Amino acid sequence: MGKASSSPKKQKSKESKSADDVLSVVVGDKKENSLFGVQMLLGKEKQGLVEKLAVAIDDQSKKEDARKASEVVHAAEVDKAPATDSNLIKDQIPDKVKDEETSKEPNLDNDSKPIPDPVPNPNPNPDPAPNPTPTPDPDPDPDPTTTPDPDPSVDELIAKSKEELSSAADKANEVNEKLTKVKAELDSMQNVESNTQVHADKAAEQWDKVQRLIEEYNQLSDELKQLMSQDGTVPEVNVDLYKETYEKLNQKVTEIRDAQDSANSSTNQMNSTIQNAQETLNQMDQTKAEYQKTEAEVSDATKQVNTAITNANNNDQVSSAVQPDINQAAVSSSEMNATNVQVGNQLDEINSTEMQEAIDTASQSAQAVNDQAAEQNEAVSDVVNDFNNFPKPEAETNPEVPTNPETSATPDHSQTQASTDQTTTQEAAASANQGSEAVAK
């Protein structure tokens, strides 16, 4: 226990020595004759030791900063210091001096020997410098068999070109249809007066025909009434003539119905022309805005067609094989652009005030035809009611015959004709009522 406690004091005493004190002892300026517990020689024998020790002390001063900066290295060197520093000092003393010091040095326990200050490693290993260009890891499992895709064959190029040309032509046709619809609406509005007059003339002519047929019907109706008794029955003597006249009257009702349908159709077309023109004029601002968007579609479709044609012409074989497709795409693009120019010109020419005046004039022209239609539709309704008041001819009765499969399967033509007459009359009445409602609207 006593030896262990004295050792730190000696170590502290040793650590208090500076480099100058150590050099003084070695040179001989001080009376102390020992260094780190080792007896120093005197005289000439000290000369070689002085030179070596001066070099060691100089190295120690140069490495002072390195020792302070590297705490990790310093700690590692402290653990190895007792053995390293002792060997270093003894290596610097000549063998002869070592022998004398060994003989003079008392035999002390290892615990009582003073521990000299650790001398830093003159060549510490610095941290390894980082590699400025690290080698990237290779891709996992590279495929050594990867080869570039082969160039497409002529057949593949032809198929691709056909698809491009067809798609471009379809796009141009789609845009052209949209423009054509706008153009038709503008045409109808700009020509509202002339178009209305055409439909009005046609409808008036057809209503005149309805009127003539009604007059013919009235003549037959009078003949049929003369064949009847005052009580509304048909004398036996007039039955055959009554049937014949009744059939003529029924056919006349059918003719009137057909003429009425045609006249109502023309009248409705006349009125629709005026109505559509008014709606087109009311939506003119919206039409112009939509046209601006359509112009952008025209530009895109034109570029698509031109690109498809250019790609096809890059290869002579492809160009020759798809020439019909090239022509079709070019025609579609040309028609689309022509329609686009026409619509643009129409929109620039339309004057809303003048257009409204034209629509009003057309409406006045149509009024006369609408009045005629209302009158004739009412007349047709009267015809149908009159025809329904006539008694239907009785069906002829055949003498009874033995029943057999063949006779039972034979239809009764007289009954079939009577049913047909009734159906015709009902359809004529319905048609007359529909015509009156259409004109009233």
GROMACS .gro file of C-alpha atoms in nm:
model
  441
    1MET     CA    1   0.000   0.000   0.000
    2GLY     CA    2   0.290   0.239   0.080
    3LYS     CA    3   0.461   0.182  -0.252
    4ALA     CA    4   0.144   0.238  -0.448
    5SER     CA    5   0.084   0.574  -0.283
    6SER     CA    6   0.433   0.710  -0.347
    7SER     CA    7   0.427   0.634  -0.716
    8PRO     CA    8   0.177   0.909  -0.818
    9LYS     CA    9   0.383   1.171  -0.638
   10LYS     CA   10   0.692   1.074  -0.830
   11GLN     CA   11   0.499   1.073  -1.155
   12LYS     CA   12   0.361   1.421  -1.081
   13SER     CA   13   0.713   1.542  -1.011
   14LYS     CA   14   0.833   1.403  -1.338
   15GLU     CA   15   0.548   1.563  -1.534
   16SER     CA   16   0.642   1.908  -1.399
   17LYS     CA   17   0.974   1.904  -1.577
   18SER     CA   18   0.987   2.114  -1.890
   19ALA     CA   19   1.193   2.050  -2.204
   20ASP     CA   20   1.453   2.305  -2.084
   21ASP     CA   21   1.491   2.129  -1.748
   22VAL     CA   22   1.548   1.799  -1.922
   23LEU     CA   23   1.808   1.955  -2.153
   24SER     CA   24   1.981   2.123  -1.859
   25VAL     CA   25   2.022   1.793  -1.681
   26VAL     CA   26   2.168   1.630  -1.988
   27VAL     CA   27   2.404   1.917  -2.074
   28GLY     CA   28   2.517   1.952  -1.713
   29ASP     CA   29   2.400   2.302  -1.625
   30LYS     CA   30   2.213   2.166  -1.324
   31LYS     CA   31   2.345   1.951  -1.046
   32GLU     CA   32   2.082   1.689  -1.095
   33ASN     CA   33   2.245   1.384  -1.240
   34SER     CA   34   1.941   1.172  -1.324
   35LEU     CA   35   1.669   1.187  -1.591
   36PHE     CA   36   1.344   0.998  -1.556
   37GLY     CA   37   1.509   0.789  -1.285
   38VAL     CA   38   1.814   0.706  -1.499
   39GLN     CA   39   2.166   0.810  -1.383
   40MET     CA   40   2.336   1.023  -1.645
   41LEU     CA   41   2.711   0.988  -1.727
   42LEU     CA   42   2.965   1.260  -1.691
   43GLY     CA   43   3.224   1.408  -1.924
   44LYS     CA   44   3.288   1.292  -2.273
   45GLU     CA   45   3.063   0.996  -2.234
   46LYS     CA   46   2.774   1.241  -2.214
   47GLN     CA   47   2.855   1.403  -2.550
   48GLY     CA   48   2.688   1.143  -2.776
   49LEU     CA   49   2.386   1.126  -2.554
   50VAL     CA   50   2.343   1.507  -2.570
   51GLU     CA   51   2.327   1.510  -2.946
   52LYS     CA   52   2.078   1.229  -2.963
   53LEU     CA   53   1.863   1.366  -2.687
   54ALA     CA   54   1.856   1.714  -2.847
   55VAL     CA   55   1.712   1.562  -3.164
   56ALA     CA   56   1.448   1.375  -2.963
   57ILE     CA   57   1.350   1.689  -2.772
   58ASP     CA   58   1.321   1.887  -3.095
   59ASP     CA   59   1.091   1.620  -3.241
   60GLN     CA   60   0.885   1.631  -2.924
   61SER     CA   61   0.827   2.008  -2.961
   62LYS     CA   62   0.723   1.972  -3.326
   63LYS     CA   63   0.469   1.705  -3.243
   64GLU     CA   64   0.318   1.891  -2.947
   65ASP     CA   65   0.021   2.028  -3.147
   66ALA     CA   66  -0.046   1.692  -3.313
   67ARG     CA   67  -0.067   1.526  -2.973
   68LYS     CA   68  -0.325   1.780  -2.850
   69ALA     CA   69  -0.538   1.761  -3.168
   70SER     CA   70  -0.571   1.383  -3.181
   71GLU     CA   71  -0.735   1.279  -2.857
   72VAL     CA   72  -0.808   0.931  -2.976
   73VAL     CA   73  -0.447   0.867  -3.078
   74HIS     CA   74  -0.316   1.030  -2.760
   75ALA     CA   75  -0.532   0.803  -2.541
   76ALA     CA   76  -0.417   0.498  -2.730
   77GLU     CA   77  -0.052   0.599  -2.694
   78VAL     CA   78  -0.092   0.663  -2.318
   79ASP     CA   79  -0.186   0.297  -2.268
   80LYS     CA   80   0.135   0.190  -2.440
   81ALA     CA   81   0.354   0.474  -2.299
   82PRO     CA   82   0.542   0.296  -2.011
   83ALA     CA   83   0.689   0.031  -2.232
   84THR     CA   84   0.743   0.253  -2.536
   85ASP     CA   85   0.910   0.548  -2.362
   86SER     CA   86   1.140   0.326  -2.157
   87ASN     CA   87   1.257   0.145  -2.462
   88LEU     CA   88   1.298   0.473  -2.650
   89ILE     CA   89   1.524   0.623  -2.377
   90LYS     CA   90   1.726   0.309  -2.343
   91ASP     CA   91   1.769   0.281  -2.719
   92GLN     CA   92   1.923   0.631  -2.720
   93ILE     CA   93   2.183   0.542  -2.450
   94PRO     CA   94   2.496   0.358  -2.563
   95ASP     CA   95   2.529  -0.002  -2.460
   96LYS     CA   96   2.820   0.075  -2.229
   97VAL     CA   97   2.621   0.339  -2.043
   98LYS     CA   98   2.326   0.102  -2.023
   99ASP     CA   99   2.544  -0.158  -1.856
  100GLU     CA  100   2.678   0.088  -1.602
  101GLU     CA  101   2.334   0.224  -1.525
  102THR     CA  102   2.204  -0.126  -1.487
  103SER     CA  103   2.478  -0.208  -1.235
  104LYS     CA  104   2.421   0.114  -1.040
  105GLU     CA  105   2.040   0.113  -1.049
  106PRO     CA  106   1.893  -0.042  -0.738
  107ASN     CA  107   1.659  -0.336  -0.776
  108LEU     CA  108   1.317  -0.189  -0.707
  109ASP     CA  109   0.977  -0.333  -0.755
  110ASN     CA  110   0.802  -0.242  -1.077
  111ASP     CA  111   0.532  -0.056  -0.884
  112SER     CA  112   0.786   0.184  -0.731
  113LYS     CA  113   0.949   0.287  -1.058
  114PRO     CA  114   0.848   0.635  -1.178
  115ILE     CA  115   0.646   0.652  -1.501
  116PRO     CA  116   0.793   0.896  -1.752
  117ASP     CA  117   0.585   1.139  -1.959
  118PRO     CA  118   0.447   0.971  -2.270
  119VAL     CA  119   0.625   1.066  -2.588
  120PRO     CA  120   0.386   1.095  -2.887
  121ASN     CA  121   0.432   0.877  -3.186
  122PRO     CA  122   0.648   1.083  -3.426
  123ASN     CA  123   0.456   0.936  -3.718
  124PRO     CA  124   0.090   0.900  -3.617
  125ASN     CA  125  -0.136   0.740  -3.867
  126PRO     CA  126  -0.378   1.008  -3.989
  127ASP     CA  127  -0.735   0.927  -4.080
  128PRO     CA  128  -0.751   0.770  -4.422
  129ALA     CA  129  -0.834   1.026  -4.690
  130PRO     CA  130  -1.178   0.973  -4.848
  131ASN     CA  131  -1.186   0.853  -5.206
  132PRO     CA  132  -1.299   1.158  -5.410
  133THR     CA  133  -1.433   0.936  -5.690
  134PRO     CA  134  -1.591   0.627  -5.537
  135THR     CA  135  -1.648   0.343  -5.777
  136PRO     CA  136  -2.025   0.294  -5.825
  137ASP     CA  137  -2.166  -0.046  -5.759
  138PRO     CA  138  -2.240  -0.236  -6.078
  139ASP     CA  139  -2.603  -0.296  -6.172
  140PRO     CA  140  -2.730  -0.617  -6.020
  141ASP     CA  141  -2.753  -0.905  -6.260
  142PRO     CA  142  -2.679  -0.717  -6.583
  143ASP     CA  143  -2.828  -0.881  -6.887
  144PRO     CA  144  -2.536  -0.957  -7.118
  145THR     CA  145  -2.775  -1.059  -7.398
  146THR     CA  146  -2.946  -0.716  -7.436
  147THR     CA  147  -2.945  -0.608  -7.799
  148PRO     CA  148  -3.095  -0.300  -7.967
  149ASP     CA  149  -3.438  -0.336  -8.126
  150PRO     CA  150  -3.418  -0.415  -8.495
  151ASP     CA  151  -3.539  -0.162  -8.748
  152PRO     CA  152  -3.907  -0.208  -8.841
  153SER     CA  153  -3.979  -0.389  -9.163
  154VAL     CA  154  -4.141  -0.224  -9.465
  155ASP     CA  155  -4.472  -0.395  -9.388
  156GLU     CA  156  -4.465  -0.257  -9.036
  157LEU     CA  157  -4.387   0.092  -9.165
  158ILE     CA  158  -4.676   0.067  -9.412
  159ALA     CA  159  -4.919  -0.043  -9.141
  160LYS     CA  160  -4.806   0.238  -8.912
  161SER     CA  161  -4.836   0.495  -9.191
  162LYS     CA  162  -5.187   0.378  -9.281
  163GLU     CA  163  -5.293   0.413  -8.920
  164GLU     CA  164  -5.148   0.765  -8.893
  165LEU     CA  165  -5.311   0.879  -9.217
  166SER     CA  166  -5.647   0.727  -9.124
  167SER     CA  167  -5.641   0.888  -8.780
  168ALA     CA  168  -5.550   1.226  -8.928
  169ALA     CA  169  -5.825   1.202  -9.192
  170ASP     CA  170  -6.082   1.105  -8.928
  171LYS     CA  171  -5.987   1.405  -8.717
  172ALA     CA  172  -6.019   1.638  -9.016
  173ASN     CA  173  -6.358   1.490  -9.105
  174GLU     CA  174  -6.479   1.528  -8.746
  175VAL     CA  175  -6.387   1.897  -8.738
  176ASN     CA  176  -6.534   1.948  -9.085
  177GLU     CA  177  -6.868   1.799  -8.971
  178LYS     CA  178  -6.879   2.045  -8.684
  179LEU     CA  179  -6.809   2.335  -8.918
  180THR     CA  180  -7.060   2.208  -9.172
  181LYS     CA  181  -7.333   2.207  -8.910
  182VAL     CA  182  -7.256   2.568  -8.817
  183LYS     CA  183  -7.246   2.664  -9.184
  184ALA     CA  184  -7.588   2.504  -9.245
  185GLU     CA  185  -7.741   2.699  -8.957
  186LEU     CA  186  -7.592   3.024  -9.086
  187ASP     CA  187  -7.706   2.947  -9.440
  188SER     CA  188  -8.060   2.881  -9.323
  189MET     CA  189  -8.067   3.204  -9.126
  190GLN     CA  190  -7.923   3.415  -9.405
  191ASN     CA  191  -8.169   3.264  -9.656
  192VAL     CA  192  -8.467   3.265  -9.423
  193GLU     CA  193  -8.685   3.472  -9.659
  194SER     CA  194  -8.625   3.262  -9.969
  195ASN     CA  195  -8.642   2.929  -9.783
  196THR     CA  196  -8.963   3.029  -9.612
  197GLN     CA  197  -9.117   3.126  -9.943
  198VAL     CA  198  -9.026   2.790 -10.098
  199HIS     CA  199  -9.193   2.596  -9.818
  200ALA     CA  200  -9.490   2.833  -9.816
  201ASP     CA  201  -9.552   2.790 -10.188
  202LYS     CA  202  -9.531   2.414 -10.162
  203ALA     CA  203  -9.761   2.401  -9.860
  204ALA     CA  204 -10.015   2.632 -10.024
  205GLU     CA  205 -10.025   2.413 -10.332
  206GLN     CA  206 -10.081   2.104 -10.120
  207TRP     CA  207 -10.359   2.272  -9.925
  208ASP     CA  208 -10.524   2.358 -10.253
  209LYS     CA  209 -10.515   1.990 -10.342
  210VAL     CA  210 -10.677   1.902 -10.010
  211GLN     CA  211 -10.952   2.148 -10.085
  212ARG     CA  212 -11.016   1.993 -10.432
  213LEU     CA  213 -11.032   1.644 -10.284
  214ILE     CA  214 -11.279   1.762 -10.023
  215GLU     CA  215 -11.501   1.901 -10.300
  216GLU     CA  216 -11.486   1.565 -10.480
  217TYR     CA  217 -11.576   1.394 -10.155
  218ASN     CA  218 -11.878   1.620 -10.109
  219GLN     CA  219 -12.008   1.521 -10.454
  220LEU     CA  220 -11.979   1.149 -10.375
  221SER     CA  221 -12.132   1.207 -10.034
  222ASP     CA  222 -12.436   1.369 -10.196
  223GLU     CA  223 -12.472   1.071 -10.437
  224LEU     CA  224 -12.453   0.828 -10.146
  225LYS     CA  225 -12.714   1.015  -9.949
  226GLN     CA  226 -12.955   0.996 -10.246
  227LEU     CA  227 -12.936   0.615 -10.228
  228MET     CA  228 -13.064   0.615  -9.875
  229SER     CA  229 -13.415   0.649  -9.742
  230GLN     CA  230 -13.518   0.930  -9.517
  231ASP     CA  231 -13.493   0.699  -9.217
  232GLY     CA  232 -13.125   0.635  -9.298
  233THR     CA  233 -13.167   0.284  -9.434
  234VAL     CA  234 -13.066   0.160  -9.777
  235PRO     CA  235 -13.343   0.015  -9.995
  236GLU     CA  236 -13.277  -0.328 -10.130
  237VAL     CA  237 -13.277  -0.197 -10.482
  238ASN     CA  238 -12.991   0.046 -10.403
  239VAL     CA  239 -12.774  -0.186 -10.200
  240ASP     CA  240 -12.526  -0.271 -10.477
  241LEU     CA  241 -12.491   0.089 -10.594
  242TYR     CA  242 -12.461   0.202 -10.235
  243LYS     CA  243 -12.173  -0.035 -10.176
  244GLU     CA  244 -11.996   0.087 -10.489
  245THR     CA  245 -12.040   0.454 -10.402
  246TYR     CA  246 -11.941   0.392 -10.041
  247GLU     CA  247 -11.614   0.237 -10.156
  248LYS     CA  248 -11.541   0.542 -10.375
  249LEU     CA  249 -11.612   0.768 -10.083
  250ASN     CA  250 -11.380   0.566  -9.860
  251GLN     CA  251 -11.097   0.592 -10.114
  252LYS     CA  252 -11.153   0.967 -10.137
  253VAL     CA  253 -11.112   0.998  -9.761
  254THR     CA  254 -10.779   0.817  -9.792
  255GLU     CA  255 -10.662   1.057 -10.063
  256ILE     CA  256 -10.763   1.355  -9.851
  257ARG     CA  257 -10.570   1.216  -9.557
  258ASP     CA  258 -10.252   1.168  -9.761
  259ALA     CA  259 -10.273   1.518  -9.908
  260GLN     CA  260 -10.333   1.664  -9.566
  261ASP     CA  261 -10.021   1.492  -9.425
  262SER     CA  262  -9.805   1.633  -9.705
  263ALA     CA  263  -9.945   1.982  -9.665
  264ASN     CA  264  -9.895   1.980  -9.289
  265SER     CA  265  -9.535   1.859  -9.337
  266SER     CA  266  -9.454   2.148  -9.572
  267THR     CA  267  -9.624   2.394  -9.339
  268ASN     CA  268  -9.421   2.268  -9.044
  269GLN     CA  269  -9.098   2.299  -9.244
  270MET     CA  270  -9.188   2.658  -9.327
  271ASN     CA  271  -9.245   2.742  -8.963
  272SER     CA  272  -8.932   2.555  -8.850
  273THR     CA  273  -8.721   2.755  -9.094
  274ILE     CA  274  -8.832   3.078  -8.930
  275GLN     CA  275  -8.797   2.943  -8.577
  276ASN     CA  276  -8.445   2.804  -8.638
  277ALA     CA  277  -8.332   3.131  -8.794
  278GLN     CA  278  -8.449   3.322  -8.489
  279GLU     CA  279  -8.269   3.083  -8.252
  280THR     CA  280  -7.947   3.106  -8.456
  281LEU     CA  281  -7.958   3.484  -8.443
  282ASN     CA  282  -8.020   3.481  -8.067
  283GLN     CA  283  -7.715   3.257  -8.012
  284MET     CA  284  -7.482   3.445  -8.246
  285ASP     CA  285  -7.238   3.549  -7.970
  286GLN     CA  286  -7.205   3.191  -7.849
  287THR     CA  287  -7.158   3.067  -8.205
  288LYS     CA  288  -6.870   3.310  -8.261
  289ALA     CA  289  -6.702   3.202  -7.937
  290GLU     CA  290  -6.729   2.834  -8.029
  291TYR     CA  291  -6.591   2.909  -8.374
  292GLN     CA  292  -6.272   3.050  -8.216
  293LYS     CA  293  -6.218   2.715  -8.042
  294THR     CA  294  -6.295   2.525  -8.361
  295GLU     CA  295  -6.031   2.723  -8.548
  296ALA     CA  296  -5.768   2.585  -8.307
  297GLU     CA  297  -5.895   2.233  -8.384
  298VAL     CA  298  -5.863   2.308  -8.756
  299SER     CA  299  -5.499   2.406  -8.706
  300ASP     CA  300  -5.422   2.089  -8.505
  301ALA     CA  301  -5.596   1.863  -8.756
  302THR     CA  302  -5.409   2.026  -9.046
  303LYS     CA  303  -5.074   1.970  -8.872
  304GLN     CA  304  -5.167   1.609  -8.799
  305VAL     CA  305  -5.248   1.544  -9.165
  306ASN     CA  306  -4.930   1.714  -9.287
  307THR     CA  307  -4.715   1.519  -9.040
  308ALA     CA  308  -4.871   1.187  -9.144
  309ILE     CA  309  -4.815   1.265  -9.513
  310THR     CA  310  -4.453   1.373  -9.450
  311ASN     CA  311  -4.380   1.053  -9.255
  312ALA     CA  312  -4.527   0.844  -9.536
  313ASN     CA  313  -4.315   1.019  -9.799
  314ASN     CA  314  -3.992   0.952  -9.607
  315ASN     CA  315  -3.985   0.602  -9.755
  316ASP     CA  316  -4.049   0.545 -10.125
  317GLN     CA  317  -4.196   0.198 -10.073
  318VAL     CA  318  -4.425   0.319  -9.797
  319SER     CA  319  -4.531   0.624  -9.998
  320SER     CA  320  -4.624   0.411 -10.297
  321ALA     CA  321  -4.821   0.162 -10.087
  322VAL     CA  322  -5.026   0.423  -9.897
  323GLN     CA  323  -5.084   0.669 -10.181
  324PRO     CA  324  -5.466   0.631 -10.169
  325ASP     CA  325  -5.457   0.701  -9.795
  326ILE     CA  326  -5.240   1.009  -9.856
  327ASN     CA  327  -5.488   1.139 -10.113
  328GLN     CA  328  -5.785   1.081  -9.880
  329ALA     CA  329  -5.616   1.259  -9.589
  330ALA     CA  330  -5.525   1.551  -9.814
  331VAL     CA  331  -5.884   1.581  -9.942
  332SER     CA  332  -6.025   1.571  -9.588
  333SER     CA  333  -5.787   1.844  -9.478
  334SER     CA  334  -5.867   2.057  -9.783
  335GLU     CA  335  -6.243   2.030  -9.733
  336MET     CA  336  -6.212   2.113  -9.365
  337ASN     CA  337  -6.008   2.427  -9.432
  338ALA     CA  338  -6.245   2.538  -9.710
  339THR     CA  339  -6.546   2.505  -9.480
  340ASN     CA  340  -6.359   2.690  -9.209
  341VAL     CA  341  -6.297   2.986  -9.441
  342GLN     CA  342  -6.663   2.997  -9.545
  343VAL     CA  343  -6.791   2.995  -9.188
  344GLY     CA  344  -6.548   3.270  -9.092
  345ASN     CA  345  -6.665   3.487  -9.380
  346GLN     CA  346  -7.030   3.430  -9.292
  347LEU     CA  347  -6.980   3.532  -8.932
  348ASP     CA  348  -6.809   3.851  -9.046
  349GLU     CA  349  -7.091   3.939  -9.287
  350ILE     CA  350  -7.390   3.888  -9.057
  351ASN     CA  351  -7.560   4.205  -8.935
  352SER     CA  352  -7.794   4.130  -8.648
  353THR     CA  353  -8.032   4.419  -8.719
  354GLU     CA  354  -8.074   4.338  -9.087
  355MET     CA  355  -8.110   3.969  -9.006
  356GLN     CA  356  -8.395   4.035  -8.764
  357GLU     CA  357  -8.582   4.234  -9.028
  358ALA     CA  358  -8.552   3.944  -9.273
  359ILE     CA  359  -8.691   3.701  -9.016
  360ASP     CA  360  -8.988   3.928  -8.948
  361THR     CA  361  -9.065   3.951  -9.320
  362ALA     CA  362  -9.057   3.571  -9.354
  363SER     CA  363  -9.295   3.536  -9.061
  364GLN     CA  364  -9.548   3.763  -9.232
  365SER     CA  365  -9.530   3.555  -9.552
  366ALA     CA  366  -9.589   3.236  -9.359
  367GLN     CA  367  -9.897   3.370  -9.182
  368ALA     CA  368 -10.117   3.333  -9.492
  369VAL     CA  369 -10.022   2.969  -9.530
  370ASN     CA  370 -10.085   2.899  -9.162
  371ASP     CA  371 -10.433   3.046  -9.196
  372GLN     CA  372 -10.502   2.824  -9.499
  373ALA     CA  373 -10.373   2.520  -9.311
  374ALA     CA  374 -10.600   2.584  -9.016
  375GLU     CA  375 -10.904   2.616  -9.249
  376GLN     CA  376 -10.833   2.298  -9.447
  377ASN     CA  377 -10.756   2.091  -9.138
  378GLU     CA  378 -11.095   2.183  -9.000
  379ALA     CA  379 -11.255   2.087  -9.334
  380VAL     CA  380 -11.088   1.747  -9.325
  381SER     CA  381 -11.222   1.692  -8.976
  382ASP     CA  382 -11.574   1.764  -9.107
  383VAL     CA  383 -11.522   1.513  -9.389
  384VAL     CA  384 -11.426   1.239  -9.146
  385ASN     CA  385 -11.726   1.303  -8.925
  386ASP     CA  386 -11.956   1.298  -9.231
  387PHE     CA  387 -11.817   0.970  -9.355
  388ASN     CA  388 -11.860   0.807  -9.015
  389ASN     CA  389 -12.234   0.890  -9.025
  390PHE     CA  390 -12.296   0.672  -9.329
  391PRO     CA  391 -12.414   0.319  -9.252
  392LYS     CA  392 -12.169   0.055  -9.350
  393PRO     CA  393 -12.276  -0.186  -9.619
  394GLU     CA  394 -12.382  -0.520  -9.477
  395ALA     CA  395 -12.150  -0.804  -9.541
  396GLU     CA  396 -12.272  -1.056  -9.797
  397THR     CA  397 -12.389  -1.383  -9.650
  398ASN     CA  398 -12.306  -1.708  -9.830
  399PRO     CA  399 -12.536  -2.011  -9.819
  400GLU     CA  400 -12.447  -2.262  -9.555
  401VAL     CA  401 -12.214  -2.533  -9.669
  402PRO     CA  402 -12.086  -2.840  -9.492
  403THR     CA  403 -11.811  -2.754  -9.251
  404ASN     CA  404 -11.469  -2.885  -9.346
  405PRO     CA  405 -11.112  -2.773  -9.277
  406GLU     CA  406 -11.075  -2.603  -9.612
  407THR     CA  407 -11.396  -2.392  -9.597
  408SER     CA  408 -11.339  -2.300  -9.230
  409ALA     CA  409 -10.993  -2.164  -9.315
  410THR     CA  410 -11.124  -1.939  -9.596
  411PRO     CA  411 -11.152  -1.574  -9.475
  412ASP     CA  412 -11.470  -1.371  -9.519
  413HIS     CA  413 -11.368  -1.099  -9.763
  414SER     CA  414 -11.679  -0.892  -9.702
  415GLN     CA  415 -11.608  -0.872  -9.330
  416THR     CA  416 -11.243  -0.785  -9.396
  417GLN     CA  417 -11.344  -0.502  -9.628
  418ALA     CA  418 -11.586  -0.359  -9.372
  419SER     CA  419 -11.315  -0.363  -9.107
  420THR     CA  420 -11.074  -0.187  -9.344
  421ASP     CA  421 -11.327   0.085  -9.417
  422GLN     CA  422 -11.374   0.156  -9.048
  423THR     CA  423 -10.997   0.171  -8.985
  424THR     CA  424 -10.947   0.412  -9.275
  425THR     CA  425 -11.214   0.644  -9.140
  426GLN     CA  426 -11.063   0.649  -8.792
  427GLU     CA  427 -10.712   0.722  -8.926
  428ALA     CA  428 -10.844   1.008  -9.137
  429ALA     CA  429 -11.013   1.163  -8.834
  430ALA     CA  430 -10.695   1.136  -8.628
  431SER     CA  431 -10.489   1.291  -8.906
  432ALA     CA  432 -10.727   1.585  -8.934
  433ASN     CA  433 -10.708   1.652  -8.562
  434GLN     CA  434 -10.323   1.636  -8.562
  435GLY     CA  435 -10.305   1.879  -8.854
  436SER     CA  436 -10.524   2.129  -8.674
  437GLU     CA  437 -10.311   2.110  -8.361
  438ALA     CA  438  -9.985   2.160  -8.559
  439VAL     CA  439 -10.114   2.477  -8.728
  440ALA     CA  440 -10.248   2.610  -8.403
  441LYS     CA  441  -9.898   2.586  -8.253
   0.00000   0.00000   0.00000
